[in-house]
Short mmCIF file of C-alpha atoms in Angstrom, two decimals:
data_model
loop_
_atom_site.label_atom_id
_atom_site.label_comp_id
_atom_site.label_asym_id
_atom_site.label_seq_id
_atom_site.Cartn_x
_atom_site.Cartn_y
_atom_site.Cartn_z
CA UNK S 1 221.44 157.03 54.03
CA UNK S 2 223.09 156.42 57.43
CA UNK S 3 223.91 152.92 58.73
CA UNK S 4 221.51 153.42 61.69
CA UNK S 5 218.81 154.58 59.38
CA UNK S 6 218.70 151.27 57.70
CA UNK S 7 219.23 149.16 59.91
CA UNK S 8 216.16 150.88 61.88
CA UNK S 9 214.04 149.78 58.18
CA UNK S 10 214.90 147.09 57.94
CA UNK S 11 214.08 146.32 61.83
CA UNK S 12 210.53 147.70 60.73
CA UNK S 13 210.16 145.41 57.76
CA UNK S 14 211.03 142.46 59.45
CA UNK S 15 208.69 143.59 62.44
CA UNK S 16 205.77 144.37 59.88
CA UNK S 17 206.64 140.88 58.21
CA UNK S 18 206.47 138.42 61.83
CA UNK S 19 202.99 140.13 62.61
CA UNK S 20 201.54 139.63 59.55
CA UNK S 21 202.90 136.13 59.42
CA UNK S 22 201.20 135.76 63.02
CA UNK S 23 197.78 136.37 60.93
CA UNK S 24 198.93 134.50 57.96
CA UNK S 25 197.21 130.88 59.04
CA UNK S 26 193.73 132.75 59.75
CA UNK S 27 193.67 134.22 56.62
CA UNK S 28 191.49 133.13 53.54
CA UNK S 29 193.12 131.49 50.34
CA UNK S 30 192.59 134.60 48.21
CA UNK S 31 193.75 138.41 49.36
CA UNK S 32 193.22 141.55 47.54
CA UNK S 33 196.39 142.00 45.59
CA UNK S 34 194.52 145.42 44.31
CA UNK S 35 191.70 148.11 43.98
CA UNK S 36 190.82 150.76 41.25
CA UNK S 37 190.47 154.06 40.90
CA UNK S 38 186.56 154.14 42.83
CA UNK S 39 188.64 152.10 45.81
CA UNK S 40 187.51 148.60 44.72
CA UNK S 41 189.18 145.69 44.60
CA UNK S 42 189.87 144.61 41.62
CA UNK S 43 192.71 142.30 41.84
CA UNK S 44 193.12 138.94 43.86
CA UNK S 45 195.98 136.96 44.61
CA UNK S 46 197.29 133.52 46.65
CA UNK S 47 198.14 134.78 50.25
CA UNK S 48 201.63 133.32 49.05
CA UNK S 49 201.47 136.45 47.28
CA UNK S 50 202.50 138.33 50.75
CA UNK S 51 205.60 136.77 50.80
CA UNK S 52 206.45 138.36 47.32
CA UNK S 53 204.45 141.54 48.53
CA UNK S 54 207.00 142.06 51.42
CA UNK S 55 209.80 141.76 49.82
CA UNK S 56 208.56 145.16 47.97
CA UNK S 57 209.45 147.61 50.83
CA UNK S 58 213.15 145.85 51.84
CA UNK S 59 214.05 145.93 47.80
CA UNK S 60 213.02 150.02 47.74
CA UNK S 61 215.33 150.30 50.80
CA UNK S 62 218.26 148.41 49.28
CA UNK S 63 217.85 150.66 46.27
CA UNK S 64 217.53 154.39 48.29
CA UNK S 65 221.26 152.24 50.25
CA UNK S 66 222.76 152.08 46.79
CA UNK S 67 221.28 155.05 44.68
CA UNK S 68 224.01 156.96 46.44
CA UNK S 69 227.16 155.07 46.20
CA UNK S 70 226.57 154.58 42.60
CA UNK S 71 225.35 158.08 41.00
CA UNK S 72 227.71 159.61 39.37
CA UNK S 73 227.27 162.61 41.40
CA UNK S 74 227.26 160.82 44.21
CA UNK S 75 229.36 163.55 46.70
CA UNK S 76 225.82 165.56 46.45
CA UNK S 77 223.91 163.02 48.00
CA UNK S 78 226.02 163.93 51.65
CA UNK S 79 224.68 167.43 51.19
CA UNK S 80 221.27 167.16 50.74
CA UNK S 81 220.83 163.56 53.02
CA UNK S 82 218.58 165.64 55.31
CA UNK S 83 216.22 165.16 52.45
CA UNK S 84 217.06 162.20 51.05
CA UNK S 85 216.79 160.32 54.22
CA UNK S 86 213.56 161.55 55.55
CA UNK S 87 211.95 160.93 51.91
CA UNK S 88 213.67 157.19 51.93
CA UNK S 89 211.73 156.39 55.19
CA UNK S 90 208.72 157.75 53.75
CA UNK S 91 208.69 155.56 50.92
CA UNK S 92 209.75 152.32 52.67
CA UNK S 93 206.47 152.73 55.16
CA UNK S 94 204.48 154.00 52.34
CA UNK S 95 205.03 150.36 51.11
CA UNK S 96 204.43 148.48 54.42
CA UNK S 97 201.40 150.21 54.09
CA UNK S 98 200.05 148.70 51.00
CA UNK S 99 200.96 145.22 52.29
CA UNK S 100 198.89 145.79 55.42
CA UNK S 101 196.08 147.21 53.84
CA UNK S 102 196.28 143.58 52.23
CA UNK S 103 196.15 142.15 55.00
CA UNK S 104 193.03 143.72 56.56
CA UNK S 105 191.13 143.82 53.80
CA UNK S 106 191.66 140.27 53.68
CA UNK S 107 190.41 140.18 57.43
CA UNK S 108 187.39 141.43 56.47
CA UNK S 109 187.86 145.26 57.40
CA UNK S 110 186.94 147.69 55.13
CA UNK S 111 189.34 150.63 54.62
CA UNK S 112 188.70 153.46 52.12
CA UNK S 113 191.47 152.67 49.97
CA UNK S 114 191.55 155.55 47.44
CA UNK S 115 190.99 158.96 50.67
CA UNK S 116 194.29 156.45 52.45
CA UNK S 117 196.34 156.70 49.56
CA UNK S 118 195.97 160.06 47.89
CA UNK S 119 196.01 161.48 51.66
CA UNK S 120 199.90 159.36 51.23
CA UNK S 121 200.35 160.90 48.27
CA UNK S 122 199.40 164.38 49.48
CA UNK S 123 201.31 164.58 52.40
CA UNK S 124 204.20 163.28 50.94
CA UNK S 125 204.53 165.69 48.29
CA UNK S 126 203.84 168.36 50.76
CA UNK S 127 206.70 167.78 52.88
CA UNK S 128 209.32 166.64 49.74
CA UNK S 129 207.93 170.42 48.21
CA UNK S 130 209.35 172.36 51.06
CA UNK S 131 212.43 170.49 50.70
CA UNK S 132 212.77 170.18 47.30
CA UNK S 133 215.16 173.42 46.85
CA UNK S 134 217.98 171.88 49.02
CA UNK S 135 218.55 168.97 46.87
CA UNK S 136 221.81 169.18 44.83
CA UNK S 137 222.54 167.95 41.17
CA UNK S 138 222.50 163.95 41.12
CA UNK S 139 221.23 161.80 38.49
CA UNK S 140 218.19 159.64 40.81
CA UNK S 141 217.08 161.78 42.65
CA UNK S 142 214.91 165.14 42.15
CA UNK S 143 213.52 166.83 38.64
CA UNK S 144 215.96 165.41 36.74
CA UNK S 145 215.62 166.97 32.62
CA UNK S 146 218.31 167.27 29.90
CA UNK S 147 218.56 171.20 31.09
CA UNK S 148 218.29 170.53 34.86
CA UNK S 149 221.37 167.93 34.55
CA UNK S 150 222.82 170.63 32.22
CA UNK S 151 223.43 173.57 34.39
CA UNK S 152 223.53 173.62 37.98
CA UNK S 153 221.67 177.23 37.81
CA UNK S 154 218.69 175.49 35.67
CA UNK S 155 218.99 172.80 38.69
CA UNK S 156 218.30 175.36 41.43
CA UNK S 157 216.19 177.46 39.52
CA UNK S 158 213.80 174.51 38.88
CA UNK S 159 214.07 173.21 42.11
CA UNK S 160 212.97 175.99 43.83
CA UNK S 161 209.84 176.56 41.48
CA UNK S 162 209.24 172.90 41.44
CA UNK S 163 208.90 173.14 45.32
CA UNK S 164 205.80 175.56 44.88
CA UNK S 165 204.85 173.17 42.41
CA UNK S 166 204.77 169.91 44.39
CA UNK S 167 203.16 171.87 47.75
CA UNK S 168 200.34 172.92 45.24
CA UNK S 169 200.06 169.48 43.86
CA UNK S 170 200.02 168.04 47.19
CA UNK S 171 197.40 170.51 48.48
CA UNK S 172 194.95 169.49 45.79
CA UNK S 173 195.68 165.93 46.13
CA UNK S 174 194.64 166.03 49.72
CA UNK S 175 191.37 167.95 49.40
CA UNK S 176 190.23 165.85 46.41
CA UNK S 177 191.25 162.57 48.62
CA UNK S 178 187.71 163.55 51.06
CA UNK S 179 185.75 163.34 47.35
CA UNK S 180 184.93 160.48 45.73
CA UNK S 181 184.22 159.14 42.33
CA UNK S 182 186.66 160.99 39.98
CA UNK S 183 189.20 162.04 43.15
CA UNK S 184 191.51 159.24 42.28
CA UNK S 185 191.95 160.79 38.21
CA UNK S 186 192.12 164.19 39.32
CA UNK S 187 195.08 163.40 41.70
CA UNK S 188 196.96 161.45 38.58
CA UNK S 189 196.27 164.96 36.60
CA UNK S 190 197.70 167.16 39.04
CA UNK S 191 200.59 164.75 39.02
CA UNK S 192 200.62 164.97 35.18
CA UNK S 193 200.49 168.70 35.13
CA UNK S 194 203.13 169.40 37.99
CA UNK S 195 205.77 167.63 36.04
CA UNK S 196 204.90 169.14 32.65
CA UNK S 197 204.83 172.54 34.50
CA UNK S 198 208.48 171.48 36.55
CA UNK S 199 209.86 170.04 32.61
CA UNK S 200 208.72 173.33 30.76
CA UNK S 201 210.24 175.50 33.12
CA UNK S 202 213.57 174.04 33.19
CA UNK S 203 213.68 174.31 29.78
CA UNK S 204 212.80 178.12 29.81
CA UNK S 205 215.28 178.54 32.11
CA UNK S 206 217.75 176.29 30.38
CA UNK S 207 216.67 178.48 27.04
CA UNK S 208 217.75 181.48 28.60
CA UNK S 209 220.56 180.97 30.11
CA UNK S 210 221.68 179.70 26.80
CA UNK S 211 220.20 183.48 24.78
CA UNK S 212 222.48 185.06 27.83
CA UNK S 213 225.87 183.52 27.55
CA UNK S 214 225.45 184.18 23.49
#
């Protein structure tokens, strides 16, 4: 992750942080900490909580800053930072997210939690598929098996099927994100089922690569 990338999350952390503390002394004792799979909250917290609550999305960005100074494999992470990077920024906003939807649900405005997320999810998944082939052997980041870390041909291999795989899954998520009821579990089995599919088939691969060299 570039030093300008950072720095620009963790200017939109501490941006996301002064508003909501600009709403903080209007808000009720209690906030919705967290909902279930129907969208309902379920969970309730002190709005001290949103102190903890932000410090969520600036810990996920220290980690993504120090994933690649510290995997062993680390040289990798230069060549594939056009994905690493984009799917860092993703996942730090992905967080603000969840603190605002905190926020306004505590505010009274009703969101429908479970279409928000899985249309996240979706999206996400969508646009890490179609980039999913260009990321190199590392130990953090990726489908990362016993055969993938193996062989750098099971790597690609898997990689490249696994990007078909996440589209898919990301697809589905999307379109069952509009339904309710039983959306939220069928997204979590796609999920389930993409990285069974991904582990099996770097295995095969592995497998047969092995039959070959013999």
């Amino acid at each position: 992750m570039s030093k300008k990338c950072f720095f620009l999350l963790l200017g939109a952390c501490l941006v996301s942080f002064i508003v909501q503390m600009v709403f903080y002394p209007s808000l009720p004792e209690t906030v919705p900490i967290h909902w279930n799979a129907a969208g309902e909250i379920d969970g309730w917290g002190s709005k001290t909580t949103l102190f903890v609550l932000n410090l969520l999305p600036v810990g996920m960005l220290a980690l993504f800053a120090v994933i690649p100074k510290i995997d062993p494999r680390k040289e990798n992470f230069v060549r594939h930072k056009n994905v690493y990077q984009p799917f860092a920024v993703m996942m730090v906003f992905f967080m603000i997210g969840l603190n605002w939807m905190s926020i306004l649900a505590a505010m009274g405005i009703e969101l429908p939690v479970t279409t928000i997320l899985m249309l996240a999810m979706g999206i996400m998944f969508i646009l890490l598929g179609n980039y999913m082939p260009r990321i190199r052997p590392n130990y953090t980041f990726g489908i990362r098996t016993p055969w993938t870390l193996a062989s750098e041909t099971v790597w690609k291999k898997t990689h490249r099927v696994g990007g078909y795989v996440f589209v898919l899954s990301g697809v589905i998520i999307v379109v069952c994100s509009f339904f309710r009821g039983w959306a939220a579990l069928i997204g979590i089995g796609v999920l389930l089922v993409g990285t069974i599919v991904s582990s099996v088939y770097s295995w095969l691969v592995f497998r047969e690569e092995q039959n070959h060299n013999h």
